[in-house]
Amino acid sequence: MLIDGKLVEAEGGSVFDNINPTTEESLGQVANGSASDMANAVAAARNAFDNTSWATDTELRKRCLDQLQAALESEQEELRQELVAEVGAPIALTYGPHLDAPLKHAITWPREMIDKFEWSRSLGPADALGWGMQTERVVWKEPKGVVGAIVPWNFPAELTLTKLGPILAMGNTCVLKPAPDTPFNATRIGRLIAEKTEIPPGVVNVVPSRDHAVGEVLTRSPDVDMIAFTGSTATGRRIMEAAASTIKDVFLELGGKSALVVLDDAPLEEVLATAAMACIHGGQACAQASRLLVPRNKYDEAVEICKTSFENWKYGDPSVFENMQGPQINQTQQQRIIGLFDSAREQGATTVFGGGIPAHLEKGFFVEPTLFANVTNDMRIAQEEVFGPVLCVIAHDGDDDAVRIANDSTYGLSGGIHSGDLDRALAVARRIRTGTLSVNGGIWYGADAPFGGYKSSGIGRQCGIEGLEIFTETKLVGWPV
């Protein structure tokens, strides 16, 4: 663990095994932080924020972020292999969203924004009370304080870096709790901070733990000013409830049940030729579209095109470059997904492809890439976040009906629209209540792009200007002209 600038063992030397989901074997052991360890980390972060120059010294922050970037790049290949091993991430994806893409911008863009961010703005003089006193009013943006960052297992390096960059650039200190299933990338980052940067002790603390309850120290501590969490909606609710006890801010990026809407003028063959991409990384992506909405009069054709895509889909050992789908993260997730597949069939869905555990893979928590037809939007498989390799084909009766189905969800994180008419696609996009949308295959992702959701998909935005502002407090000051 990294606590107060030191690399330390957990209380009592407690450790737990980090399991490779492909081989089901231990990759090694990691410190199993306790509630007491977490409390020590919080105290260190509080002291670093209150009693060092980190919050005010922008030159120090820029220099330290440059050092962190260089340190990460120096062990980029080790991080890559680590992600394949502990996450089951397809190695091809580490050259994109799992590692190389966030490593290029997640630290560097917030660092550049330290000098560009509007830390102060004038509202101009005013006689606000009508007493004849002209007052100059200025809005200041200041660091939030101590941020508890809780990261999930599906894209752990990406999500850790896209939290650390803005948190640190804005002058905050933090305590990072990685997911129990994927701790090694976070402890590596902690070691790099300790060994290769001038980041002051306590500014960043890393506390892995097998016990999810250890995270409650962060959510309930009065010394923590904010929680930044990415994960399930159920856990997000518990965090929000716990954070209410100390009235702390929360950023929550939660689940999704995104819809890919294909309008009747879209080139069907072109759009659906890659339908099996719904199974990329085992479907373990919150923004992944798992509902495919196609025109009813083209439904059978659409299902056949999708089936061909699934038949040609490659999955298995994530270290093989051609395999874009590896295992699920653990056996619990694997069995939960199979249970949802069984429920879909019980409710009347038809299995077009897959639907079970692959017989040819003797080891690993794998699930077959699965295509369901005859799905209606009221089925569990269409309403619950599966987080598995599945695509459900749902018929719609035109633009209005497609919008209705897309919005008929407790979630509102992402989605996509395809049309031969860009203006028509954009008009539909305005009516779908999600935080992000891809139109005709456009990619919205980036360190400068605000990401988050509507409804049960969360509160706030990560990345972009909005993702910097959430890690600041707003102070208004006034003085006589």
XYZ file of C-alpha atoms in Angstrom:
481
model
C 0.000 0.000 0.000
C 0.981 3.642 -0.312
C 0.148 5.605 2.826
C 1.649 8.993 3.685
C 4.399 8.597 1.115
C 5.538 5.175 2.330
C 5.091 1.741 0.770
C 3.740 -0.333 3.654
C 2.142 -3.663 4.450
C -1.424 -3.964 5.659
C -2.252 -4.161 9.328
C -0.973 -7.479 10.705
C 0.652 -8.312 7.372
C -2.716 -9.376 5.951
C -2.743 -10.275 2.248
C -5.074 -11.772 -0.339
C -4.624 -13.527 -3.679
C -5.080 -11.724 -6.976
C -6.744 -14.261 -9.287
C -6.170 -14.462 -13.035
C -9.685 -14.866 -14.528
C -8.286 -16.671 -17.583
C -6.369 -19.381 -15.721
C -8.188 -19.235 -12.355
C -4.746 -19.258 -10.723
C -3.177 -16.761 -8.334
C -1.010 -14.045 -9.849
C 0.432 -13.319 -6.420
C -0.590 -11.592 -3.238
C -1.454 -8.025 -2.410
C -1.834 -6.108 0.846
C -5.297 -6.562 2.376
C -5.955 -3.147 3.875
C -8.058 -2.854 7.020
C -10.411 -0.141 8.237
C -7.537 1.109 10.382
C -5.239 1.281 7.342
C -7.862 3.247 5.463
C -8.290 5.630 8.383
C -4.522 6.222 8.389
C -4.650 6.973 4.675
C -7.489 9.456 5.189
C -5.536 11.177 7.978
C -2.487 11.434 5.713
C -4.531 12.926 2.883
C -6.181 15.392 5.259
C -2.830 16.511 6.640
C -1.335 16.871 3.158
C -4.220 19.052 2.024
C -4.330 21.224 5.159
C -0.619 21.564 5.892
C 1.325 21.424 2.627
C 1.462 23.768 -0.348
C -0.072 21.198 -2.716
C -3.442 22.978 -2.953
C -1.867 26.344 -3.814
C 1.429 25.590 -5.573
C 0.472 25.137 -9.223
C 4.096 24.880 -10.373
C 4.675 21.963 -8.011
C 1.546 20.248 -9.273
C 2.578 20.635 -12.917
C 6.057 19.303 -12.218
C 4.735 16.328 -10.271
C 2.174 15.434 -12.918
C 4.920 15.533 -15.553
C 6.959 13.174 -13.389
C 3.996 10.842 -12.932
C 3.394 10.765 -16.671
C 7.035 9.893 -17.340
C 6.969 7.213 -14.640
C 3.854 5.600 -16.084
C 5.341 5.591 -19.571
C 8.513 3.973 -18.231
C 6.501 0.926 -17.118
C 3.810 1.021 -19.801
C 4.567 -2.477 -21.078
C 4.520 -3.948 -17.593
C 1.144 -2.294 -17.023
C -0.096 -3.744 -20.300
C 0.756 -7.327 -19.364
C -0.643 -6.779 -15.886
C -4.005 -5.680 -17.276
C -4.206 -8.723 -19.535
C -3.411 -10.970 -16.567
C -5.518 -9.526 -13.755
C -8.435 -8.040 -15.719
C -8.590 -10.532 -18.574
C -8.410 -7.510 -20.872
C -7.902 -8.414 -24.537
C -4.377 -7.293 -25.310
C -5.563 -5.481 -28.452
C -7.695 -3.219 -26.252
C -4.691 -2.219 -24.164
C -3.448 -0.374 -27.245
C -6.666 1.664 -27.054
C -9.126 2.287 -24.204
C -7.570 -0.033 -21.609
C -4.201 1.721 -21.464
C -2.624 3.635 -24.355
C -5.514 6.041 -24.982
C -5.943 7.180 -21.365
C -2.192 7.173 -20.781
C -1.805 9.669 -23.607
C -4.249 12.261 -22.236
C -5.674 11.404 -18.771
C -2.777 13.056 -16.919
C -1.444 15.437 -19.563
C -4.715 17.215 -20.395
C -5.615 18.149 -16.785
C -2.012 19.190 -16.254
C -2.244 21.560 -19.232
C -5.542 22.912 -17.876
C -3.936 24.068 -14.627
C -2.893 27.242 -16.460
C -6.040 27.475 -18.611
C -8.760 26.770 -16.072
C -10.865 29.764 -15.001
C -9.802 29.844 -11.363
C -11.249 33.340 -10.933
C -13.891 35.378 -12.718
C -15.285 38.826 -12.050
C -19.006 39.467 -11.908
C -18.350 43.195 -12.119
C -19.318 45.921 -9.631
C -22.924 46.219 -8.484
C -25.075 47.986 -5.898
C -26.674 44.699 -4.941
C -28.796 45.959 -2.021
C -29.624 49.393 -3.424
C -27.782 51.169 -0.608
C -25.483 53.140 -2.867
C -22.466 50.900 -2.212
C -20.743 49.643 -5.327
C -19.179 46.258 -4.589
C -16.693 44.350 -6.688
C -17.635 40.643 -6.791
C -15.310 37.839 -7.779
C -15.882 34.097 -7.996
C -12.967 31.893 -6.967
C -12.579 28.193 -7.694
C -10.677 26.319 -4.996
C -9.726 22.665 -4.478
C -12.417 20.466 -2.997
C -10.115 18.884 -0.393
C -9.696 15.167 0.268
C -11.248 12.955 -2.400
C -11.956 9.261 -1.922
C -11.594 7.578 -5.319
C -13.182 4.136 -5.637
C -12.406 2.329 -8.888
C -14.058 -0.767 -10.449
C -12.406 -3.758 -12.088
C -13.506 -3.499 -15.720
C -11.191 -0.694 -16.963
C -9.127 -0.111 -13.815
C -6.076 1.707 -15.199
C -8.198 3.949 -17.423
C -10.578 4.841 -14.611
C -7.810 5.367 -12.073
C -5.907 7.723 -14.369
C -8.997 9.681 -15.430
C -9.707 10.263 -11.747
C -6.162 10.981 -10.580
C -5.442 13.512 -13.328
C -8.284 15.943 -12.543
C -8.165 15.340 -8.770
C -4.489 16.235 -8.558
C -4.501 19.008 -11.179
C -7.230 20.804 -9.244
C -5.119 20.720 -6.067
C -6.833 17.962 -4.128
C -5.380 15.060 -2.202
C -6.843 11.590 -2.483
C -7.208 8.075 -1.185
C -7.545 5.486 -3.938
C -9.303 2.184 -3.298
C -8.930 -0.223 -6.228
C -11.339 -3.089 -6.821
C -10.437 -6.339 -5.008
C -10.366 -8.193 -8.348
C -7.785 -5.885 -9.957
C -5.408 -4.338 -7.408
C -2.001 -4.685 -9.088
C -2.310 -1.759 -11.528
C -3.157 0.575 -8.645
C -0.361 -0.618 -6.359
C 2.058 -0.218 -9.291
C 0.904 3.387 -9.721
C 1.352 3.908 -5.990
C 4.907 2.591 -6.129
C 5.727 4.844 -9.094
C 4.402 7.861 -7.191
C 6.546 6.984 -4.178
C 9.717 6.204 -6.120
C 9.676 8.499 -9.136
C 7.791 11.690 -8.270
C 7.996 14.623 -5.877
C 4.314 14.297 -4.990
C 4.339 15.153 -1.263
C 3.591 12.395 1.258
C -0.140 11.961 1.787
C -1.232 13.612 -1.451
C -1.935 10.201 -3.004
C -2.653 7.102 -0.933
C -3.470 3.646 -2.320
C -5.271 1.120 -0.111
C -6.284 -2.190 -1.696
C -8.570 -4.459 0.293
C -10.531 -7.639 -0.260
C -13.252 -6.217 2.014
C -15.630 -3.866 0.208
C -16.678 -2.482 3.616
C -13.255 -0.855 4.054
C -14.435 1.672 1.487
C -17.084 2.818 3.948
C -14.328 4.518 5.935
C -14.062 6.891 2.971
C -17.788 7.403 2.528
C -18.466 8.088 6.224
C -15.340 9.964 7.315
C -15.848 13.684 8.059
C -12.253 14.210 6.876
C -13.150 13.166 3.330
C -14.736 15.994 1.339
C -15.877 14.045 -1.720
C -16.305 10.557 -3.118
C -15.564 9.861 -6.797
C -16.988 6.437 -7.606
C -17.378 4.366 -10.744
C -19.278 1.095 -10.470
C -22.679 -0.463 -10.111
C -25.833 1.526 -9.459
C -26.579 -0.572 -6.365
C -23.216 0.298 -4.819
C -23.620 3.925 -5.895
C -26.854 4.147 -3.918
C -25.125 2.818 -0.795
C -22.291 5.301 -1.221
C -24.722 8.178 -1.617
C -26.606 7.123 1.505
C -23.399 6.820 3.527
C -22.024 10.134 2.227
C -25.209 11.884 3.351
C -24.160 11.399 6.989
C -21.401 13.995 6.518
C -23.043 15.956 3.655
C -20.143 15.272 1.304
C -20.245 15.649 -2.456
C -20.369 12.577 -4.650
C -19.486 11.923 -8.247
C -21.174 8.707 -9.361
C -20.620 7.077 -12.749
C -22.887 4.055 -12.556
C -24.529 1.409 -14.725
C -26.006 1.537 -18.184
C -28.371 -0.274 -20.505
C -27.572 1.499 -23.705
C -29.536 1.170 -26.921
C -28.138 1.202 -30.457
C -30.944 2.639 -32.586
C -30.930 1.758 -36.285
C -33.359 3.878 -38.287
C -35.040 2.631 -41.445
C -32.760 4.577 -43.802
C -29.508 3.251 -42.295
C -27.318 0.887 -44.380
C -28.215 -2.277 -42.459
C -25.419 -4.525 -43.702
C -22.776 -1.902 -43.038
C -24.056 -1.011 -39.564
C -24.627 -4.564 -38.294
C -21.580 -6.274 -39.816
C -19.779 -5.647 -36.531
C -22.751 -6.401 -34.240
C -20.681 -8.855 -32.188
C -18.628 -5.906 -30.921
C -21.281 -5.849 -28.190
C -19.199 -8.700 -26.722
C -15.892 -6.836 -26.671
C -14.101 -7.351 -23.327
C -16.898 -9.743 -22.347
C -19.435 -6.910 -22.481
C -17.844 -5.527 -19.320
C -18.221 -1.868 -20.236
C -20.857 0.388 -18.699
C -21.432 2.355 -21.913
C -21.636 -0.722 -24.154
C -24.862 -0.954 -26.184
C -26.544 -4.273 -25.386
C -29.965 -3.419 -26.862
C -30.164 -3.269 -30.661
C -33.292 -1.507 -31.926
C -34.063 -2.250 -35.590
C -37.067 -1.505 -37.844
C -39.723 -4.197 -37.534
C -39.981 -4.646 -41.311
C -36.232 -5.396 -41.436
C -36.071 -7.461 -38.253
C -35.355 -10.908 -39.711
C -32.715 -9.518 -42.038
C -31.069 -7.697 -39.142
C -30.965 -10.850 -36.995
C -29.309 -12.817 -39.800
C -26.642 -10.177 -40.326
C -25.976 -10.116 -36.588
C -25.775 -13.912 -36.482
C -23.055 -13.920 -39.137
C -21.093 -11.371 -37.122
C -21.360 -13.535 -34.000
C -20.320 -16.670 -35.890
C -17.111 -14.929 -36.968
C -16.360 -13.466 -33.539
C -13.075 -14.523 -31.923
C -12.769 -14.964 -28.186
C -10.698 -16.823 -25.608
C -7.183 -16.248 -24.291
C -6.885 -12.448 -23.959
C -3.151 -12.537 -24.684
C -3.951 -13.596 -28.273
C -4.244 -10.399 -30.302
C -7.167 -11.604 -32.461
C -9.360 -12.337 -29.436
C -11.436 -9.277 -28.586
C -13.290 -11.045 -25.770
C -11.604 -12.591 -22.764
C -13.127 -14.016 -19.584
C -15.571 -12.440 -17.170
C -13.828 -11.082 -14.112
C -14.832 -13.875 -11.712
C -17.075 -16.899 -11.295
C -19.785 -14.928 -9.513
C -20.176 -12.665 -12.534
C -20.075 -15.630 -14.893
C -22.899 -17.408 -13.068
C -24.966 -14.238 -12.739
C -24.811 -13.730 -16.511
C -25.867 -17.331 -17.203
C -28.800 -16.797 -14.837
C -29.930 -13.763 -16.835
C -29.647 -15.774 -20.053
C -31.885 -18.461 -18.524
C -34.373 -15.782 -17.502
C -34.434 -14.393 -21.057
C -35.358 -17.778 -22.489
C -37.994 -18.300 -19.814
C -39.555 -14.956 -20.760
C -39.725 -15.878 -24.449
C -36.457 -14.699 -25.989
C -34.849 -16.902 -28.636
C -31.184 -17.834 -28.454
C -29.762 -17.217 -31.921
C -26.146 -17.809 -30.936
C -24.308 -18.804 -27.761
C -26.142 -18.553 -24.477
C -23.941 -20.635 -22.179
C -20.445 -21.456 -20.944
C -18.097 -22.498 -23.792
C -17.230 -26.192 -23.627
C -13.918 -25.824 -25.464
C -12.382 -23.564 -22.810
C -11.622 -25.751 -19.808
C -10.239 -22.958 -17.607
C -11.349 -19.391 -17.047
C -14.598 -17.606 -16.317
C -15.749 -17.469 -19.928
C -19.264 -16.917 -21.298
C -20.210 -17.539 -24.915
C -20.887 -14.483 -27.086
C -24.680 -14.476 -27.086
C -27.316 -13.130 -29.457
C -30.985 -13.040 -28.455
C -33.930 -12.381 -30.792
C -37.636 -11.909 -30.060
C -36.758 -9.727 -27.118
C -39.254 -7.227 -25.764
C -38.131 -4.267 -23.717
C -39.949 -5.409 -20.581
C -37.802 -8.549 -20.220
C -35.126 -8.671 -17.529
C -32.452 -9.126 -20.183
C -33.532 -5.779 -21.700
C -33.857 -3.899 -18.422
C -31.027 -5.125 -16.200
C -27.360 -4.375 -16.746
C -25.951 -7.767 -17.729
C -22.273 -6.753 -17.927
C -21.770 -9.748 -20.162
C -21.256 -10.631 -23.836
C -24.813 -10.259 -25.085
C -26.840 -8.386 -27.692
C -30.646 -8.300 -27.614
C -32.444 -7.467 -30.861
C -35.659 -5.477 -30.328
C -38.084 -4.349 -33.050
C -39.269 -0.745 -33.330
C -41.998 0.894 -35.432
C -40.331 4.151 -36.439
C -38.434 7.034 -34.889
C -40.948 7.839 -32.147
C -41.193 4.216 -31.074
C -37.414 3.805 -31.122
C -37.009 6.850 -28.874
C -39.675 5.502 -26.515
C -37.952 2.124 -26.216
C -34.495 3.646 -25.820
C -35.760 5.871 -22.987
C -37.749 3.059 -21.348
C -34.942 2.279 -18.928
C -33.888 3.296 -15.444
C -30.481 4.004 -16.950
C -29.264 6.809 -19.202
C -25.547 6.479 -19.768
C -24.888 6.072 -23.471
C -26.163 4.740 -26.784
C -25.956 5.176 -30.513
C -27.986 6.106 -33.567
C -27.509 5.169 -37.213
C -29.259 6.902 -40.104
C -28.502 7.798 -43.689
C -29.604 11.346 -42.830
C -27.364 13.068 -40.282
C -29.973 15.719 -39.402
C -32.530 12.998 -38.735
C -30.052 11.124 -36.523
C -29.231 14.282 -34.582
C -32.931 15.028 -34.103
C -33.375 11.575 -32.565
C -30.256 12.092 -30.455
C -31.779 15.179 -28.865
C -34.727 13.094 -27.666
C -32.773 10.247 -26.076
C -32.018 10.887 -22.405
C -28.441 9.717 -22.020
C -25.190 11.410 -21.119
C -23.344 10.363 -24.286
C -24.400 9.268 -27.751
C -22.577 8.008 -30.821
C -24.117 9.178 -34.087
C -23.275 7.103 -37.170
C -20.336 5.519 -35.375
C -18.789 8.715 -34.012
C -16.505 8.315 -30.974
C -17.150 10.790 -28.171
C -14.424 9.611 -25.743
C -11.555 11.815 -24.544
C -9.912 13.396 -21.499
C -11.464 16.683 -22.633
C -14.932 15.120 -23.074
C -17.413 15.067 -20.150
C -18.642 11.534 -19.440
C -21.527 10.550 -17.184
C -25.188 9.714 -17.219
C -28.810 10.619 -16.651
C -31.192 8.920 -14.220
C -29.757 5.874 -12.420
C -26.560 6.097 -14.454
C -25.101 8.627 -12.079
C -24.413 12.153 -10.905
C -21.847 14.532 -12.359
C -19.357 14.192 -15.181
C -15.865 12.754 -15.406
C -13.297 14.382 -17.716
C -13.685 17.623 -19.637
C -14.145 21.034 -18.049
C -17.123 19.659 -16.137
C -14.869 16.917 -14.779
C -12.415 19.505 -13.483
C -15.096 21.673 -11.912
C -16.555 18.818 -9.838
C -13.267 18.664 -7.927
C -13.476 22.329 -6.929
C -15.454 24.425 -4.476
C -16.926 27.799 -5.447
C -16.265 30.847 -3.274
C -17.775 34.300 -3.873
C -16.025 37.345 -2.421
C -16.945 41.020 -2.537
C -15.297 44.295 -1.517
C -16.172 47.972 -1.847
C -15.099 49.587 -5.106
